[in-house]
Short mmCIF file of C-alpha atoms in Angstrom, two decimals:
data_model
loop_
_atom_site.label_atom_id
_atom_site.label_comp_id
_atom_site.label_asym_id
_atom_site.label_seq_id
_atom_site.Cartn_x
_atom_site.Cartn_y
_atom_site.Cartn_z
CA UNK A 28 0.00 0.00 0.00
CA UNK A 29 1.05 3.62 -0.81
CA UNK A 30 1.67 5.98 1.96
CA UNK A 31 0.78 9.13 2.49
CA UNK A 32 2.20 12.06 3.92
CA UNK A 33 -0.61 13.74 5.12
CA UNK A 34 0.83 17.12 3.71
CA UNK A 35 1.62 16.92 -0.07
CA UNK A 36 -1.51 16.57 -1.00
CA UNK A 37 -1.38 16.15 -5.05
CA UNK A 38 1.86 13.81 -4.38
CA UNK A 39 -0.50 11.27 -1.97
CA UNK A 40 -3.15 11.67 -4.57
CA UNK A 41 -0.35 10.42 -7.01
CA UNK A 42 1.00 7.33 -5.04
CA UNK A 43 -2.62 6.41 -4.64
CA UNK A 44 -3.31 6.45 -8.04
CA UNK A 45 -0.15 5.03 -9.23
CA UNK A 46 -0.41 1.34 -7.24
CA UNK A 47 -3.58 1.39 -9.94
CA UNK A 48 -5.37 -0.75 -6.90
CA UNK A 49 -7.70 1.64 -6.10
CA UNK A 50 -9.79 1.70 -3.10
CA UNK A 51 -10.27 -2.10 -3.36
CA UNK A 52 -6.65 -2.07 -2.89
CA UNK A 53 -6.71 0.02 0.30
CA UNK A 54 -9.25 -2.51 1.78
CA UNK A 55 -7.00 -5.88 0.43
CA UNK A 56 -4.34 -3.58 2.80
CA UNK A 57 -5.98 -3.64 5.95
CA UNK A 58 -7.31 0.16 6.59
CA UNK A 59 -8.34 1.24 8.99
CA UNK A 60 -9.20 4.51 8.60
CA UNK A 61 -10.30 6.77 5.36
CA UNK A 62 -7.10 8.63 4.29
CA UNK A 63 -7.25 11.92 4.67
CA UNK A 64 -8.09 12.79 0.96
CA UNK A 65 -11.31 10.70 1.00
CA UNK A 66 -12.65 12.81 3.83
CA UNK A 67 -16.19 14.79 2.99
CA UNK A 68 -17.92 17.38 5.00
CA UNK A 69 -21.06 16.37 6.20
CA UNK A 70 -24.23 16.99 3.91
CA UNK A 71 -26.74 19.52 5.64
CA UNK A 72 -29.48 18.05 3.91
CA UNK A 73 -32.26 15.64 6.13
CA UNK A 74 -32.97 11.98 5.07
CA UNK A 75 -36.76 11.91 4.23
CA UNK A 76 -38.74 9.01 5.45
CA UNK A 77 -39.53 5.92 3.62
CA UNK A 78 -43.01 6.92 2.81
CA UNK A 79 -41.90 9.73 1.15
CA UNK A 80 -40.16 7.92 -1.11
CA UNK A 81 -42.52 5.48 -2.19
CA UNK A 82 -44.36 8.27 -2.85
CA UNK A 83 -42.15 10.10 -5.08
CA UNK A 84 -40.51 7.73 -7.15
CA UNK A 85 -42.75 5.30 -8.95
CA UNK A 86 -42.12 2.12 -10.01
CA UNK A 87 -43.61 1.90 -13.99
CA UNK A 88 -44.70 -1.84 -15.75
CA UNK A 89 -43.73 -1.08 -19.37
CA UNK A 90 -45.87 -4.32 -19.70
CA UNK A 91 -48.94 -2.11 -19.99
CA UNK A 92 -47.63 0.05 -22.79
CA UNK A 93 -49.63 -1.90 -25.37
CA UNK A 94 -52.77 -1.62 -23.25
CA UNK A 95 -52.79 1.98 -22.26
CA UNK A 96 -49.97 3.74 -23.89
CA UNK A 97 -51.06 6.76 -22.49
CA UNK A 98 -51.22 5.75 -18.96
CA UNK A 99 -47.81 4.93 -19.06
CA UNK A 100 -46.73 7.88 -20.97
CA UNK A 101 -48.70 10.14 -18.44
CA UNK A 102 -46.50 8.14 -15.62
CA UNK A 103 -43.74 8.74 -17.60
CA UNK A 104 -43.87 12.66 -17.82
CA UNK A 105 -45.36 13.16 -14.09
CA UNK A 106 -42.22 11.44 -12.53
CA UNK A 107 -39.78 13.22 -15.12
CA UNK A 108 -40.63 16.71 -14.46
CA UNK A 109 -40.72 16.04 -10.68
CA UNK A 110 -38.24 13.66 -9.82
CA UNK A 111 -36.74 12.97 -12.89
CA UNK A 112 -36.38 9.39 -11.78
CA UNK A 113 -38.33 6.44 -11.92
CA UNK A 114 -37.88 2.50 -11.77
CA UNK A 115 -39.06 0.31 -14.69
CA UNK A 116 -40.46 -3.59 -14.34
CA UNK A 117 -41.29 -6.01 -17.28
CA UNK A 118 -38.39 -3.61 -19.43
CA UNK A 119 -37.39 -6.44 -21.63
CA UNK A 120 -33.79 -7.43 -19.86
CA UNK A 121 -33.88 -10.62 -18.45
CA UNK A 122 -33.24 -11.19 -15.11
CA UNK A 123 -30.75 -13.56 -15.34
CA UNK A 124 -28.48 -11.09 -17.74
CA UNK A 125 -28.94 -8.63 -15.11
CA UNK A 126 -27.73 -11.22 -12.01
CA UNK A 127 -24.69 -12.43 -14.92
CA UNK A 128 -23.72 -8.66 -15.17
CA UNK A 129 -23.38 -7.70 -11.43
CA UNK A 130 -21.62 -10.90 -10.95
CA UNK A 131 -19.12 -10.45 -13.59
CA UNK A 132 -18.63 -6.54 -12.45
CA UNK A 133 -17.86 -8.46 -8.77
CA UNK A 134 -15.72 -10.93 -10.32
CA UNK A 135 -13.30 -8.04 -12.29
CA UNK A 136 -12.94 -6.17 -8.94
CA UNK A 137 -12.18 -8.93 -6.48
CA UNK A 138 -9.75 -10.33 -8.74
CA UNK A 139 -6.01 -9.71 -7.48
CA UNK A 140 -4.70 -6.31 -8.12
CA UNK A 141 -2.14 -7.07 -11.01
CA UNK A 142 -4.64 -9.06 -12.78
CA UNK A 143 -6.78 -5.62 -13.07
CA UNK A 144 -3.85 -3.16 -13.20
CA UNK A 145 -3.36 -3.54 -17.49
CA UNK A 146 -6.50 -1.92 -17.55
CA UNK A 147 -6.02 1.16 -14.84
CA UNK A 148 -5.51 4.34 -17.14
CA UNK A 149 -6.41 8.04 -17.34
CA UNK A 150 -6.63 7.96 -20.81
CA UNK A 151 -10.02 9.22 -22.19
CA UNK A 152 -9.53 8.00 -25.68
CA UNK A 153 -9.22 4.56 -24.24
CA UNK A 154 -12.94 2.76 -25.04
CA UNK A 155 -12.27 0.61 -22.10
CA UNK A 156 -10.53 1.85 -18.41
CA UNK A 157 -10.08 0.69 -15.01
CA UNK A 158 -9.63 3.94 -12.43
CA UNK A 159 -10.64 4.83 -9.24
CA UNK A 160 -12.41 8.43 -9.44
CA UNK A 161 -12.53 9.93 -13.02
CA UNK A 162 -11.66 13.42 -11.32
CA UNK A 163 -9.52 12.10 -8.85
CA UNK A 164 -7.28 15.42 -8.97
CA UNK A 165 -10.35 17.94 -9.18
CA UNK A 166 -12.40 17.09 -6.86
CA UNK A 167 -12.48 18.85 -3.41
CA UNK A 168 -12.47 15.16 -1.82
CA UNK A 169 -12.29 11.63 -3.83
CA UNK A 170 -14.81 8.72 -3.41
CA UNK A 171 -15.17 5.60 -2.03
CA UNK A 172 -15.37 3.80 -5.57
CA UNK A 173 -13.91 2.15 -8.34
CA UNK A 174 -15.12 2.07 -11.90
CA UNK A 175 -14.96 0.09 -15.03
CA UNK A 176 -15.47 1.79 -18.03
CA UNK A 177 -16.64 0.93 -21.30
CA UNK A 178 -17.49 2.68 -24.24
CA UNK A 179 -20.73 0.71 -26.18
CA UNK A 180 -21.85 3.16 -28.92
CA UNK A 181 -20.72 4.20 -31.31
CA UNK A 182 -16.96 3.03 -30.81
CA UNK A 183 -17.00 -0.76 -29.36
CA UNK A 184 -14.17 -2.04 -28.18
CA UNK A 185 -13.31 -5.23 -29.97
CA UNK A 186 -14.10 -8.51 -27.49
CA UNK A 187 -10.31 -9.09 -26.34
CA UNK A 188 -10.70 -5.67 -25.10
CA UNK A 189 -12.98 -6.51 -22.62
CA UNK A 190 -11.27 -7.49 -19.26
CA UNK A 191 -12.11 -11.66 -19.57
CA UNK A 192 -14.78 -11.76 -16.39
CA UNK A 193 -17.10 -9.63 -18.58
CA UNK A 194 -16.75 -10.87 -22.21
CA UNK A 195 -19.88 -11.80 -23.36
CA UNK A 196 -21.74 -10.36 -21.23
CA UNK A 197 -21.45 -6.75 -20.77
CA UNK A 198 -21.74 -6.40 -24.71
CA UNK A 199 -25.17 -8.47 -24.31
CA UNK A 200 -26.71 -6.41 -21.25
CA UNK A 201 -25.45 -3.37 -23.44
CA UNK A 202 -27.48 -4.63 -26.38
CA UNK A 203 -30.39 -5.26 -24.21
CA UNK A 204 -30.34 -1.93 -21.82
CA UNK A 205 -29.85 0.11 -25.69
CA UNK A 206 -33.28 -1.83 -26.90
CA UNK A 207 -34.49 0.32 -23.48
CA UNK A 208 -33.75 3.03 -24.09
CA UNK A 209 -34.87 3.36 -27.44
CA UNK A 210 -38.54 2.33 -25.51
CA UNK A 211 -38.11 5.08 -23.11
CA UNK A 212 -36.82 7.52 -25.38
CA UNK A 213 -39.92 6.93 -27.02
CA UNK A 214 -42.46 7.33 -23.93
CA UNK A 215 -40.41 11.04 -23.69
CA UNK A 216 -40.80 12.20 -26.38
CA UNK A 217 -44.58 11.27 -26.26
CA UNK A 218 -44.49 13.19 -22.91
CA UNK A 219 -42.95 16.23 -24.42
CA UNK A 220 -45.91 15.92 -27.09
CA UNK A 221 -43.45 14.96 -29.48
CA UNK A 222 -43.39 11.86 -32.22
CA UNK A 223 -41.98 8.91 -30.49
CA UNK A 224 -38.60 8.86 -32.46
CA UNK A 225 -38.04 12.55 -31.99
CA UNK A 226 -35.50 12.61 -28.82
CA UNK A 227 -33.58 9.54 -30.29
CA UNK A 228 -33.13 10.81 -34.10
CA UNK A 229 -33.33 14.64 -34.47
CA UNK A 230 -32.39 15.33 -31.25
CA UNK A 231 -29.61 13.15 -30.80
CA UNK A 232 -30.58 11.52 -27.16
CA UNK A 233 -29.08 8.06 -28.23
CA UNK A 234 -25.83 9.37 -30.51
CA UNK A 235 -23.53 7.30 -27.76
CA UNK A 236 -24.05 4.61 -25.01
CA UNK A 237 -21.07 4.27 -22.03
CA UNK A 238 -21.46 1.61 -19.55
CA UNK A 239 -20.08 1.92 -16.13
CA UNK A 240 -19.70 -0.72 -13.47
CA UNK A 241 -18.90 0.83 -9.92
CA UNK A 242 -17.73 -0.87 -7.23
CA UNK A 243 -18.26 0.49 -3.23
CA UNK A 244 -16.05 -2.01 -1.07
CA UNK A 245 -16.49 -1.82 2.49
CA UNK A 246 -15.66 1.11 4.20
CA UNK A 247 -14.12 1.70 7.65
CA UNK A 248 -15.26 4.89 8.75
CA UNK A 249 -18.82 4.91 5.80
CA UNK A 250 -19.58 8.47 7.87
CA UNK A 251 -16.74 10.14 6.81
CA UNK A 252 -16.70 9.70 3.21
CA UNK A 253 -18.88 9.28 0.19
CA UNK A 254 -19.35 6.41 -2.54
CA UNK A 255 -20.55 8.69 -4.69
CA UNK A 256 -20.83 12.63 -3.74
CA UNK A 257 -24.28 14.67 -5.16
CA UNK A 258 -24.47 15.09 -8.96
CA UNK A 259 -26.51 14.84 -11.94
CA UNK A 260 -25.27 12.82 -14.51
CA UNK A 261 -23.70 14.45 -18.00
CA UNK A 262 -26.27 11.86 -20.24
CA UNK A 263 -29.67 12.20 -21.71
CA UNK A 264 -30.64 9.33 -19.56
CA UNK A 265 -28.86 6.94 -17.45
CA UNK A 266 -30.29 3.32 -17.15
CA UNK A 267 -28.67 1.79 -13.87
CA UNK A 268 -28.96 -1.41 -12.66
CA UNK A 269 -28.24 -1.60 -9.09
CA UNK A 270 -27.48 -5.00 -6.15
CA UNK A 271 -29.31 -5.54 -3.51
CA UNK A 272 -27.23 -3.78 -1.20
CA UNK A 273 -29.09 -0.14 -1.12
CA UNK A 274 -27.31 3.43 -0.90
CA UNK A 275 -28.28 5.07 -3.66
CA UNK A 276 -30.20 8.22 -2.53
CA UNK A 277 -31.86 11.01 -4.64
CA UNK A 278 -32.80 15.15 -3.73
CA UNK A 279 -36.48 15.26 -3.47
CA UNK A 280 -37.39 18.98 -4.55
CA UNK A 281 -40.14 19.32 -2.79
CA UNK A 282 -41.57 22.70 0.00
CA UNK A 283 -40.45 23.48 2.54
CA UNK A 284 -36.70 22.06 2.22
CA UNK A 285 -35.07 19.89 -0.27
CA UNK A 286 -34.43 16.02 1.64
CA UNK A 287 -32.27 13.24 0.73
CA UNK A 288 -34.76 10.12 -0.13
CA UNK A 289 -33.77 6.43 -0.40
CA UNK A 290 -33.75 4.86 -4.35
CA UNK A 291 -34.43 1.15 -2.64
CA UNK A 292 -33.89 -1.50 -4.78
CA UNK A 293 -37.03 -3.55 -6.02
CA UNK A 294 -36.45 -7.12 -7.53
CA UNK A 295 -36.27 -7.44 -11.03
CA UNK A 296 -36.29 -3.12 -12.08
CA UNK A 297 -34.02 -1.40 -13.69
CA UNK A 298 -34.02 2.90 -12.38
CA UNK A 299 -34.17 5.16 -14.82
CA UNK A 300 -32.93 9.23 -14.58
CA UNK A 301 -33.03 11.93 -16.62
CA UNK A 302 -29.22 13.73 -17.09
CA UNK A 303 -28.40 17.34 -17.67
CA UNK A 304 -28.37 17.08 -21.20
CA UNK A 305 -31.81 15.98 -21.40
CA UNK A 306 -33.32 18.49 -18.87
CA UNK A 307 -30.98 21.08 -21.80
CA UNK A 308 -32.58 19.52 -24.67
CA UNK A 309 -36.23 19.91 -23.56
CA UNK A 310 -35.40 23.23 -22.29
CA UNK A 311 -35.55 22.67 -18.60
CA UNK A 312 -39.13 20.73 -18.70
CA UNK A 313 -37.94 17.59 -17.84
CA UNK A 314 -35.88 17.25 -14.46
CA UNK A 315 -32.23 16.27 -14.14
CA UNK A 316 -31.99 14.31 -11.19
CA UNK A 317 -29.57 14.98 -9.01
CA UNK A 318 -28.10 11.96 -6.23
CA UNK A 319 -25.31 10.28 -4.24
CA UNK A 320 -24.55 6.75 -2.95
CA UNK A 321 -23.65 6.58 0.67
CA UNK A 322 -20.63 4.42 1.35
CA UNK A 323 -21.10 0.78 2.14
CA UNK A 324 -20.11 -0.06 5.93
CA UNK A 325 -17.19 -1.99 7.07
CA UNK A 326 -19.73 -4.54 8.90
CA UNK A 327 -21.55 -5.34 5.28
CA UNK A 328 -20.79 -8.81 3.92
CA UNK A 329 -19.95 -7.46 0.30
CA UNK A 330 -19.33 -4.85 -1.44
CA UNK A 331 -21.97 -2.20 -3.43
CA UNK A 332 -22.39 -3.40 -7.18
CA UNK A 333 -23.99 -1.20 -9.09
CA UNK A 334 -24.21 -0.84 -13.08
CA UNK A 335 -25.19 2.42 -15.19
CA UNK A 336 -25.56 2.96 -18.80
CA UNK A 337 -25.41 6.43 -19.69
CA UNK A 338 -27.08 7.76 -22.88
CA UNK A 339 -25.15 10.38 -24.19
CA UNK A 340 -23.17 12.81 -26.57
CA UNK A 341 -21.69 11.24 -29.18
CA UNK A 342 -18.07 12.50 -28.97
CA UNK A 343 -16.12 9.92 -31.35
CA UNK A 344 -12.83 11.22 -32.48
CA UNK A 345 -13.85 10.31 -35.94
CA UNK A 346 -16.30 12.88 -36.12
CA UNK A 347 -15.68 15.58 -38.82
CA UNK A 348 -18.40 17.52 -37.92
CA UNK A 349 -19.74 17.45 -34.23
CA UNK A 350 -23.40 17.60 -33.73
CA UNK A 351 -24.76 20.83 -32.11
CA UNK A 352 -26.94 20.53 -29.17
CA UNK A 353 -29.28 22.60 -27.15
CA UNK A 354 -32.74 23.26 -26.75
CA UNK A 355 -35.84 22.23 -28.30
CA UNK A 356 -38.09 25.34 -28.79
CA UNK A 357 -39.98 26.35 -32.27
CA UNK A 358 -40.22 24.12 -35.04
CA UNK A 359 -44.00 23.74 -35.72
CA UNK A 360 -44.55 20.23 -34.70
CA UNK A 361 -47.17 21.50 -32.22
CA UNK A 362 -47.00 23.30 -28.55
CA UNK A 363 -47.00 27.73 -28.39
CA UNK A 364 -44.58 28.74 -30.19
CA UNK A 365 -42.16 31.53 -29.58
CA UNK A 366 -40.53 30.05 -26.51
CA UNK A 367 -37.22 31.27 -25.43
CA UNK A 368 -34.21 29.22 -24.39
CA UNK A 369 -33.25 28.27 -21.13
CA UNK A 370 -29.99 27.08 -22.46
CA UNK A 371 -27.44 27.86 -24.47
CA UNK A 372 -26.15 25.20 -27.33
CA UNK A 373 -23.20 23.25 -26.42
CA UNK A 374 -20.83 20.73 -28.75
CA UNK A 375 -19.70 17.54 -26.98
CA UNK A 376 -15.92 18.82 -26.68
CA UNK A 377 -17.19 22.00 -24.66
CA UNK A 378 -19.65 20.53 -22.56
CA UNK A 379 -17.27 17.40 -21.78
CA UNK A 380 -14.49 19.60 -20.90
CA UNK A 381 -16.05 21.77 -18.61
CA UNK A 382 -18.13 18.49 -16.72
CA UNK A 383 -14.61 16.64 -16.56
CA UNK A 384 -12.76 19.74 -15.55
CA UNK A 385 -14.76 20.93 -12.53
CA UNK A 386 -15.60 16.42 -11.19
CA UNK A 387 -17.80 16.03 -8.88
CA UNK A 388 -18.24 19.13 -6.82
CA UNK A 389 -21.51 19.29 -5.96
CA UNK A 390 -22.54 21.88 -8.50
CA UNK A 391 -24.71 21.12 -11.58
CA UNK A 392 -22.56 21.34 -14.79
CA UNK A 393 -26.08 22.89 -16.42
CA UNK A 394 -25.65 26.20 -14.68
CA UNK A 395 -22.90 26.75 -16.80
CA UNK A 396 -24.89 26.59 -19.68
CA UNK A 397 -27.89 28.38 -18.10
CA UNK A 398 -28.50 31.49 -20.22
CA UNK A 399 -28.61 34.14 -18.05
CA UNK A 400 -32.85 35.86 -17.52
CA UNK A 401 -32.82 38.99 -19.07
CA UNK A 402 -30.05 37.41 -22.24
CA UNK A 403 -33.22 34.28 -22.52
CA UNK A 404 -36.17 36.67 -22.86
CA UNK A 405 -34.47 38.44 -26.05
CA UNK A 406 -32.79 35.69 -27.27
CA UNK A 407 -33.45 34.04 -30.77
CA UNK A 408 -36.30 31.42 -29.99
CA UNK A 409 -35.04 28.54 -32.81
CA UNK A 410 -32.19 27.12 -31.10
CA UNK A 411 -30.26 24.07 -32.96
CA UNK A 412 -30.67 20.48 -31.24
CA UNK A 413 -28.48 19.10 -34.22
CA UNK A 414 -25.91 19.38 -36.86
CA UNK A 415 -28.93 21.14 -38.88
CA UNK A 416 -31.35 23.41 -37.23
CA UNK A 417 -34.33 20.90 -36.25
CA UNK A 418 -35.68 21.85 -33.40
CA UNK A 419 -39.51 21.75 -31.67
CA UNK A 420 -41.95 23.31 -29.85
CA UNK A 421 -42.29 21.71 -26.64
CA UNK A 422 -45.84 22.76 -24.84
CA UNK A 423 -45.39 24.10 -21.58
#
């Protein structure tokens, strides 16, 4: 195990990263304690009760899409402008992918260190990377996680890519969670009053697909850290399959204070969240949801598994020309027209630079793009959402 100073911080934050063990590998080394650069300051904000969050996060059955469509889509749009999460049964992934998936993700992690450490890199062009806290040296304090990384779409890494406990696997649940999303995409653009295609094609909602598997081992002192700290995710949507073991938590907007609630895990759903660059798109109608996972305690008989796939820009190096994307507001295809944006466009390189240069900091990465009240209300009202200038009306 590394050791630490305690007073040079970026060199500790170096020899951490450098035994490319990551926290796994401070557990496998007996810890006792969270080193110093792990430490969080305690969140002000109360934990709501239980009923509160069965009553703010539904759970949908996409079963009953062919019997009332609208139901559903009605369920859809009342839990993503409120919430902007909800958790999906009868989805179409089969149960036993899903238990293959979090058992492979286990399998990677608990393997010995130097059997994992060919894969621990830094390197964002790499479509397939082992680290432990993508902003490792930007964030005010680092997390109690590792992550697996894999790019899916557009750019899939070839199968001898794939670290060996997940070949086969991953690139099925990836097929299966993309055949999702392509549902879902569908019920929001419905909800938007849009045509069902509209947020996957012209708007670009499904360019790219990343999965990432995160792994929470056991923590010694779970009250003085984080597993993940509060953030909305830089996707359209984010599709996460989540263990047994509980943790995830989301901000529940609601009079007279905002409150932590409890995202419990229900057998056999997947969640489902809007991201910043969907709340962008449909011009701040739809809710990016923002959330944290507590760390998983020392007395805990396994570690957190926990699997998202995050719908997103598509920001392929072999792009010649980058898609444009920002808010839907006046095309025609019904709603008022005339309405201004919230936001201001943004290419994938900009928006990706800024999210990945400011980690996980507890601020939303859309207030940089918020256009500021009096600029909105005398801005042009057709903003682009792609590399041409379709856009829509969204009714408000």
């Amino acid at each position: 195990m590394a050791t630490f100073s305690g007073t040079d911080r970026l060199r500790d934050l170096h020899a951490f990263d450098d035994t490319k063990a990551g926290v796994k590998g401070l557990v496998d080394a007996g810890v006792t304690a969270v080193p110093y650069f792990f430490r969080h300051h305690p969140d002000p904000l109360p934990v709501a009760a239980p009923s509160e969050a069965a009553a703010t996060i539904p759970v949908i059955d996409l079963a009953k899409v062919d019997v009332d469509r609208g139901h559903v889509v009605s369920q859809v749009r009342s839990a993503a402008e409120s919430a902007g999460l909800f958790q999906v049964v009868n989805h179409g992934v089969a149960g036993e992918l899903m238990d293959a998936m979090l058992a492979a993700v286990r399998r990677f992690n608990e393997q010995p260190a130097e059997a994992k450490a060919p894969y621990y890199t830094r390197d964002l062009g790499s479509r397939v990377r082992f680290f432990c806290n993508f902003d490792l040296f930007q964030s005010p304090a680092a997390q109690w996680r590792d992550t697996l990384y894999v790019e899916m779409v557009p750019d899939a890494p070839s199968p001898d890519e794939i670290p060996p406990p997940l070949r086969g696997v991953a690139e099925e649940f990836a097929a299966a969670v993309w055949l999702l999303g392509e549902r879902v995409t569908e019920l929001l653009s419905e909800a938007l009053g849009l045509p069902p295609g509209y947020l996957a094609g012209r708007a670009g909602c499904m360019d790219g697909m990343s999965m990432v598997a995160q792994y929470y081992p056991p923590c010694p002192e779970p009250e003085k850290t984080m597993g993940t700290t509060r953030h909305s995710d830089p996707s359209f949507l984010t599709v996460l399959l989540q263990d047994e073991s509980g943790g995830l938590q989301a901000v529940l907007p609601r009079p007279p204070e905002e409150r932590w609630v409890d995202v419990p895990p229900v057998a056999g759903a997947l969640v489902v969240n809007v991201g910043d660059l969907l709340q962008l798109v449909s011009n701040g109608r739809l809710r990016s949801m923002e959330h944290r996972v507590l760390p998983t305690a020392a007395s805990a008989a396994r570690a957190r598994v926990a699997v998202a796939c995050f719908f997103r820009l598509e920001y392929s190096a072999s792009l010649t020309r980058p898609r444009t994307y920002g808010p839907i507001v006046d095309s025609g295809e019904g709603g008022a027209r005339g309405a201004a944006a919230v936001y201001r466009s943004t290419t994938p390189r900009d928006f990706l630079a800024y999210f990945n240069g400011k980690g996980l900091d507890g601020r939303s990465a859309l207030e940089h793009f918020r256009i500021p009240e009096a600029a909105a209300a005398s801005s042009a009202v057709d903003v682009v959402s792609s590399s041409t200038t379709a856009a829509a009306s969204i009714p408000r």
